Short mmCIF file of C-alpha atoms in Angstrom, two decimals:
data_model
loop_
_atom_site.label_atom_id
_atom_site.label_comp_id
_atom_site.label_asym_id
_atom_site.label_seq_id
_atom_site.Cartn_x
_atom_site.Cartn_y
_atom_site.Cartn_z
CA MET A 2 -23.82 -18.84 -3.86
CA GLY A 3 -24.82 -16.31 -1.77
CA GLY A 4 -26.82 -18.64 0.14
CA ASN A 5 -23.37 -20.13 1.21
CA LYS A 6 -21.35 -17.67 2.05
CA GLU A 7 -24.55 -16.03 4.27
CA ARG A 8 -24.47 -19.33 6.16
CA ALA A 9 -21.36 -19.38 6.47
CA ARG A 10 -20.26 -16.44 7.79
CA GLU A 11 -23.88 -17.32 9.90
CA ARG A 12 -21.49 -20.23 11.18
CA ARG A 13 -18.61 -18.16 11.42
CA GLU A 14 -20.74 -15.77 14.11
CA GLN A 15 -22.43 -18.29 15.48
CA ARG A 16 -18.96 -19.80 16.63
CA LEU A 17 -17.24 -16.31 17.82
CA GLN A 18 -19.95 -16.33 20.18
CA GLU A 19 -19.67 -20.13 21.60
CA ILE A 20 -15.48 -18.99 22.35
CA SER A 21 -17.11 -15.16 24.30
CA LEU A 22 -18.71 -17.47 25.96
CA LEU A 23 -16.07 -19.79 26.63
CA ARG A 24 -13.87 -17.62 27.47
CA THR A 25 -15.45 -16.74 30.92
CA ILE A 26 -15.50 -19.83 32.40
CA PRO A 27 -12.48 -20.57 34.34
CA TYR A 28 -9.85 -23.15 34.20
CA SER A 29 -10.58 -26.00 36.66
CA ASP A 30 -7.94 -27.07 39.31
CA HIS A 31 -7.24 -29.73 38.05
CA GLN A 32 -7.07 -28.82 34.27
CA ARG A 33 -4.78 -25.51 35.86
CA TRP A 34 -0.52 -26.99 34.54
CA TRP A 35 0.99 -23.89 35.23
CA SER A 36 1.03 -20.84 38.42
CA LYS A 37 2.30 -17.86 39.00
CA GLU A 38 6.58 -19.77 38.36
CA THR A 39 4.95 -20.49 34.91
CA ILE A 40 6.93 -17.55 32.50
CA ALA A 41 5.25 -16.84 28.94
CA VAL A 42 6.87 -14.50 26.75
CA VAL A 43 4.25 -12.48 23.97
CA THR A 44 6.15 -11.04 20.66
CA GLY A 45 5.61 -8.29 19.30
CA SER A 46 3.26 -7.80 21.97
CA ASN A 47 2.97 -3.02 23.00
CA ARG A 48 -0.46 -3.83 21.14
CA GLY A 49 -3.42 -4.93 18.99
CA ILE A 50 -3.12 -9.37 19.33
CA GLY A 51 -0.57 -9.45 20.89
CA PHE A 52 -0.83 -6.46 24.00
CA GLU A 53 -4.35 -9.60 23.69
CA ILE A 54 -2.56 -12.35 24.54
CA ALA A 55 0.05 -11.15 27.44
CA ARG A 56 -3.39 -10.08 28.60
CA GLN A 57 -5.57 -12.35 28.63
CA LEU A 58 -2.53 -14.58 29.37
CA ALA A 59 -2.16 -12.48 32.61
CA ALA A 60 -5.23 -12.76 33.63
CA HIS A 61 -5.03 -16.72 33.89
CA GLY A 62 -2.43 -16.27 36.88
CA LEU A 63 1.36 -16.06 34.38
CA THR A 64 4.33 -14.28 34.50
CA VAL A 65 4.41 -12.34 31.10
CA VAL A 66 6.80 -11.34 29.11
CA LEU A 67 5.43 -8.47 27.07
CA THR A 68 8.63 -7.36 24.15
CA SER A 69 8.22 -4.16 21.96
CA ARG A 70 10.89 -3.20 19.39
CA ASP A 71 10.34 0.30 21.11
CA GLU A 72 11.48 0.72 24.43
CA CYS A 73 8.69 3.58 25.38
CA VAL A 74 5.96 1.66 23.47
CA GLY A 75 6.73 -1.50 25.53
CA GLN A 76 6.84 0.36 28.61
CA GLU A 77 3.47 2.00 28.56
CA ALA A 78 1.81 -1.28 27.37
CA THR A 79 3.37 -3.11 30.60
CA ARG A 80 1.74 0.33 33.08
CA VAL A 81 -1.55 -0.24 32.25
CA LEU A 82 -1.48 -3.83 32.70
CA ARG A 83 0.56 -3.92 36.10
CA GLU A 84 -1.86 -1.21 36.19
CA GLY A 85 -5.10 -4.12 36.06
CA GLY A 86 -3.35 -6.00 38.73
CA LEU A 87 -1.83 -7.80 36.20
CA ASP A 88 1.51 -10.00 37.00
CA VAL A 89 3.67 -8.41 33.28
CA ALA A 90 7.44 -6.97 33.55
CA PHE A 91 8.87 -5.56 29.69
CA HIS A 92 11.85 -5.77 28.01
CA GLN A 93 12.57 -4.26 24.31
CA LEU A 94 13.43 -7.59 22.04
CA ASP A 95 13.87 -7.00 18.03
CA VAL A 96 13.17 -10.54 16.45
CA LEU A 97 15.11 -8.27 13.57
CA ASP A 98 18.51 -8.61 15.47
CA PRO A 99 20.30 -11.03 16.45
CA SER A 100 22.16 -9.35 18.32
CA SER A 101 18.59 -7.54 20.40
CA ILE A 102 17.75 -11.73 20.32
CA GLN A 103 20.80 -12.75 22.49
CA LEU A 104 20.68 -9.32 25.19
CA PHE A 105 16.66 -10.79 25.62
CA VAL A 106 17.93 -14.09 26.24
CA ASP A 107 21.20 -13.46 28.38
CA TRP A 108 17.96 -11.57 30.11
CA ILE A 109 15.61 -14.25 30.59
CA ARG A 110 18.26 -16.90 32.45
CA GLN A 111 19.25 -14.12 34.43
CA THR A 112 15.71 -13.41 35.55
CA TYR A 113 13.87 -16.19 35.41
CA GLU A 114 16.37 -19.07 34.46
CA GLY A 115 14.11 -20.14 31.89
CA ILE A 116 10.90 -19.89 30.41
CA HIS A 117 7.60 -22.19 30.00
CA VAL A 118 6.17 -20.52 27.13
CA LEU A 119 6.80 -18.64 24.04
CA VAL A 120 4.05 -17.14 21.52
CA ASN A 121 5.30 -16.02 18.26
CA ASN A 122 3.24 -12.62 17.22
CA ALA A 123 5.32 -9.92 16.11
CA GLY A 124 4.04 -9.81 12.70
CA VAL A 125 3.58 -7.06 9.86
CA ASN A 126 1.38 -6.13 6.65
CA PHE A 127 1.50 -3.31 4.60
CA ASN A 128 -1.82 -4.80 2.34
CA VAL A 129 -4.51 -2.86 3.37
CA GLY A 130 -8.51 -3.89 1.27
CA SER A 131 -7.56 -4.81 -1.94
CA ASP A 132 -4.08 -3.40 -2.16
CA ASN A 133 -1.35 -5.91 -3.39
CA SER A 134 2.01 -4.26 -3.39
CA VAL A 135 5.54 -6.75 -2.33
CA GLU A 136 7.11 -3.21 -1.95
CA SER A 137 8.38 -4.48 1.66
CA ALA A 138 8.57 -8.28 0.35
CA HIS A 139 11.84 -8.53 2.02
CA MET A 140 10.60 -6.99 5.63
CA VAL A 141 7.63 -9.41 5.63
CA VAL A 142 9.59 -12.23 5.43
CA ALA A 143 11.97 -10.90 7.08
CA THR A 144 9.99 -10.34 9.99
CA ASN A 145 6.94 -12.33 10.12
CA TYR A 146 8.78 -15.71 9.24
CA TYR A 147 12.40 -15.73 9.33
CA GLY A 148 11.64 -13.25 13.18
CA THR A 149 9.84 -16.18 14.23
CA LYS A 150 12.47 -18.72 13.19
CA ASN A 151 15.00 -17.54 14.72
CA MET A 152 13.12 -16.21 18.46
CA ILE A 153 12.25 -20.69 18.60
CA LYS A 154 15.61 -21.29 18.14
CA ALA A 155 16.92 -18.99 20.81
CA MET A 156 14.11 -19.71 23.31
CA ILE A 157 14.73 -24.13 22.94
CA PRO A 158 17.13 -24.11 24.77
CA LEU A 159 15.62 -21.87 27.28
CA MET A 160 12.36 -24.23 28.11
CA ARG A 161 12.72 -25.29 30.16
CA PRO A 162 11.25 -28.82 31.96
CA SER A 163 7.66 -30.21 33.14
CA ALA A 164 5.67 -32.95 32.95
CA ALA A 165 2.72 -30.99 31.13
CA GLY A 166 5.27 -29.75 28.53
CA ALA A 167 6.84 -26.11 27.09
CA ARG A 168 4.39 -24.65 24.80
CA ILE A 169 5.44 -22.78 21.13
CA VAL A 170 2.38 -20.43 19.33
CA ASN A 171 2.92 -19.26 16.98
CA VAL A 172 0.47 -16.89 15.23
CA SER A 173 0.11 -16.56 11.19
CA SER A 174 -2.87 -16.81 9.10
CA ARG A 175 -5.10 -18.78 6.97
CA LEU A 176 -4.27 -16.90 4.12
CA GLY A 177 -0.70 -19.00 3.78
CA LYS A 178 -2.87 -22.64 3.97
CA LEU A 179 -1.50 -24.84 1.10
CA GLY A 180 -4.67 -26.76 0.55
CA GLY A 181 -6.04 -23.12 0.06
CA ARG A 182 -8.36 -22.98 -3.28
CA ARG A 183 -8.47 -19.59 -3.77
CA ASN A 184 -4.77 -18.65 -2.48
CA ARG A 185 -2.59 -21.38 -2.90
CA ILE A 186 1.20 -21.64 -4.69
CA GLU A 187 0.26 -23.49 -7.53
CA ASP A 188 3.08 -25.35 -7.97
CA LEU A 189 2.14 -28.92 -7.36
CA ASN A 190 5.14 -30.17 -6.99
CA LEU A 191 5.97 -27.58 -4.53
CA ARG A 192 2.46 -28.14 -2.64
CA ARG A 193 3.48 -31.61 -1.63
CA LYS A 194 7.23 -31.69 -0.55
CA LEU A 195 5.53 -28.89 1.42
CA GLY A 196 2.57 -30.39 2.06
CA ASP A 197 4.44 -33.64 3.26
CA LEU A 198 6.79 -34.52 5.95
CA ASP A 199 8.99 -37.19 4.76
CA THR A 200 10.29 -33.54 2.03
CA LEU A 201 10.13 -31.54 4.65
CA THR A 202 12.92 -29.56 5.56
CA GLU A 203 14.33 -25.53 7.22
CA GLU A 204 16.46 -26.24 3.62
CA LEU A 205 13.18 -27.23 1.75
CA ILE A 206 11.07 -23.52 3.21
CA ASP A 207 13.99 -21.68 3.02
CA ARG A 208 14.20 -21.48 -0.73
CA THR A 209 10.46 -21.36 -1.25
CA VAL A 210 10.58 -17.79 0.68
CA ALA A 211 13.76 -17.19 -1.42
CA THR A 212 13.00 -17.99 -4.79
CA PHE A 213 10.13 -15.85 -3.90
CA LEU A 214 11.92 -13.07 -2.71
CA GLN A 215 14.31 -13.39 -5.90
CA GLN A 216 11.41 -13.11 -8.40
CA VAL A 217 9.93 -10.00 -6.28
CA ASP A 218 13.45 -8.44 -7.28
CA ASP A 219 13.93 -9.68 -10.41
CA GLY A 220 10.02 -8.43 -11.97
CA THR A 221 8.71 -11.86 -12.55
CA TRP A 222 6.65 -13.00 -8.97
CA THR A 223 3.29 -12.08 -11.10
CA SER A 224 3.50 -14.83 -13.20
CA GLY A 225 5.70 -17.82 -10.48
CA GLY A 226 2.90 -19.17 -9.60
CA TRP A 227 2.47 -17.54 -5.96
CA PRO A 228 -0.55 -16.57 -4.08
CA GLN A 229 -2.65 -13.58 -6.04
CA THR A 230 -3.94 -11.97 -1.89
CA PHE A 231 -1.48 -9.99 0.26
CA THR A 232 0.94 -11.92 -1.65
CA ASP A 233 4.18 -11.12 0.85
CA TYR A 234 2.28 -11.40 4.00
CA SER A 235 0.63 -14.87 2.44
CA VAL A 236 3.72 -16.99 0.75
CA SER A 237 5.24 -15.30 4.90
CA LYS A 238 2.81 -16.55 6.51
CA LEU A 239 2.70 -20.34 4.32
CA ALA A 240 6.44 -20.43 5.69
CA VAL A 241 5.70 -20.34 9.20
CA ASN A 242 2.98 -22.71 8.93
CA ALA A 243 5.31 -25.15 7.31
CA TYR A 244 8.38 -24.62 10.15
CA THR A 245 5.78 -25.56 12.63
CA ARG A 246 4.65 -28.86 11.70
CA LEU A 247 8.72 -29.34 10.61
CA MET A 248 10.24 -28.14 14.55
CA ALA A 249 7.10 -30.83 15.52
CA LYS A 250 8.78 -33.73 14.16
CA ILE A 251 11.74 -32.44 15.14
CA LEU A 252 10.71 -31.94 18.80
CA SER A 253 8.77 -35.13 19.20
CA ASP A 254 11.03 -36.91 19.46
CA ARG A 255 12.02 -35.17 23.15
CA PRO A 256 12.21 -37.95 26.28
CA GLU A 257 9.29 -37.31 28.10
CA GLY A 258 9.73 -33.86 30.77
CA GLU A 259 11.22 -32.46 28.61
CA LYS A 260 8.41 -32.01 25.20
CA ILE A 261 8.15 -28.98 23.61
CA TYR A 262 5.08 -28.54 22.28
CA VAL A 263 4.42 -26.79 19.04
CA ASN A 264 1.53 -24.99 17.18
CA CYS A 265 0.20 -22.17 14.54
CA TYR A 266 -3.05 -20.46 14.94
CA CYS A 267 -5.13 -17.82 13.04
CA PRO A 268 -6.58 -15.01 14.51
CA GLY A 269 -8.80 -13.74 11.83
CA TRP A 270 -9.31 -10.67 10.18
CA VAL A 271 -9.41 -8.70 13.85
CA LYS A 272 -9.62 -5.76 14.14
CA THR A 273 -6.23 -3.76 15.02
CA ALA A 274 -3.78 -1.81 13.17
CA MET A 275 -2.35 -4.53 10.31
CA THR A 276 -6.35 -4.82 9.09
CA GLY A 277 -6.40 -0.47 9.51
CA TRP A 278 -8.86 -1.40 11.39
CA ALA A 279 -10.65 -3.04 8.86
CA GLY A 280 -11.27 -6.34 10.95
CA ASN A 281 -14.33 -8.21 11.84
CA ILE A 282 -13.61 -9.80 15.24
CA SER A 283 -13.43 -8.36 18.48
CA VAL A 284 -8.89 -8.68 19.79
CA GLU A 285 -10.31 -11.06 21.48
CA ASP A 286 -10.97 -13.23 20.43
CA GLY A 287 -8.30 -12.82 17.12
CA ALA A 288 -6.61 -13.65 20.66
CA ASP A 289 -8.91 -16.18 22.22
CA THR A 290 -8.05 -19.00 20.23
CA GLY A 291 -3.76 -18.48 21.13
CA VAL A 292 -3.90 -18.21 24.44
CA TRP A 293 -6.21 -21.90 24.20
CA LEU A 294 -3.36 -23.11 22.63
CA ALA A 295 -0.81 -22.46 25.22
CA LEU A 296 -2.88 -24.15 27.84
CA LEU A 297 -4.15 -27.01 26.71
CA PRO A 298 -4.42 -28.89 29.55
CA ASP A 299 -4.09 -32.14 26.57
CA GLN A 300 -1.03 -31.09 26.27
CA ALA A 301 -0.44 -33.92 23.00
CA VAL A 302 -1.30 -31.54 20.99
CA THR A 303 1.65 -30.07 18.43
CA GLY A 304 2.03 -29.63 14.26
CA LYS A 305 -1.09 -28.83 14.52
CA PHE A 306 -3.01 -25.23 12.54
CA PHE A 307 -6.37 -24.09 14.49
CA ALA A 308 -9.28 -21.41 13.78
CA GLU A 309 -11.83 -20.45 16.12
CA ARG A 310 -10.46 -23.58 19.18
CA ARG A 311 -10.82 -25.99 16.04
CA GLU A 312 -8.82 -27.22 13.86
CA VAL A 313 -7.66 -26.54 9.65
CA SER A 314 -5.99 -27.86 7.54
CA PHE A 315 -2.32 -27.33 6.46
#
């Protein structure tokens, strides 16, 4: 068993080294479908993975809108990137506040008329190390799942027509995998429904997280068959993964020139404030797959889950 873990660790380290090398290779001219007029919005981008995603997208030549709940913190993060010569704008955004989202939508429409890329990075996790408290479950689900869903619904009407297609990238986690061997929902029937695009609906996803939160409130969640590690975070990311697949299916019917491609990815255990700085992956490598998905020349990729630039199962 120890040998298998060591080999898995070595393979991951090798893959991260490959990714670090890929990040240094510029896109060729025929691969660049974007320009300075390409607008990318990154939520929760005042620090951590979101900040690095914003930095890398701007370094590739896009115009990036950095967002933060705290206006002062967001302005400071934007100043740092601008001083580095990057084209970055800022607007306050709280993905939990409908009025804040509407103000943001109005500002985007007036300032840029629309956007081409949306990266849903805003998220929270209150468990560190071996902790598995669900004390903040309502906040975690509201931010990670409903915040992501609300932003997607708000931004879709602003996605600008393009031959390359607009892009939505949801930052998620392998902790929310349906098929995970150690950290999955025990209810086989529910897993099948969530995993089958023919039975997957927004109502089913909402009902699943609502059932979990109800059990948190009445104290029965420990016997509810939910994931055993970082339970509230895992449930919220499972919902994000399911919603990614659902939206990709719904949006697949859009005509050519108005396509929107939706994918999600796991950045890994990144060394940021969210992991208590205990992660084993650099923020640069953690952001890489999200940036890669946002800029992917092969725009037909949609409804997929990635980690380290490779597709993984939901």
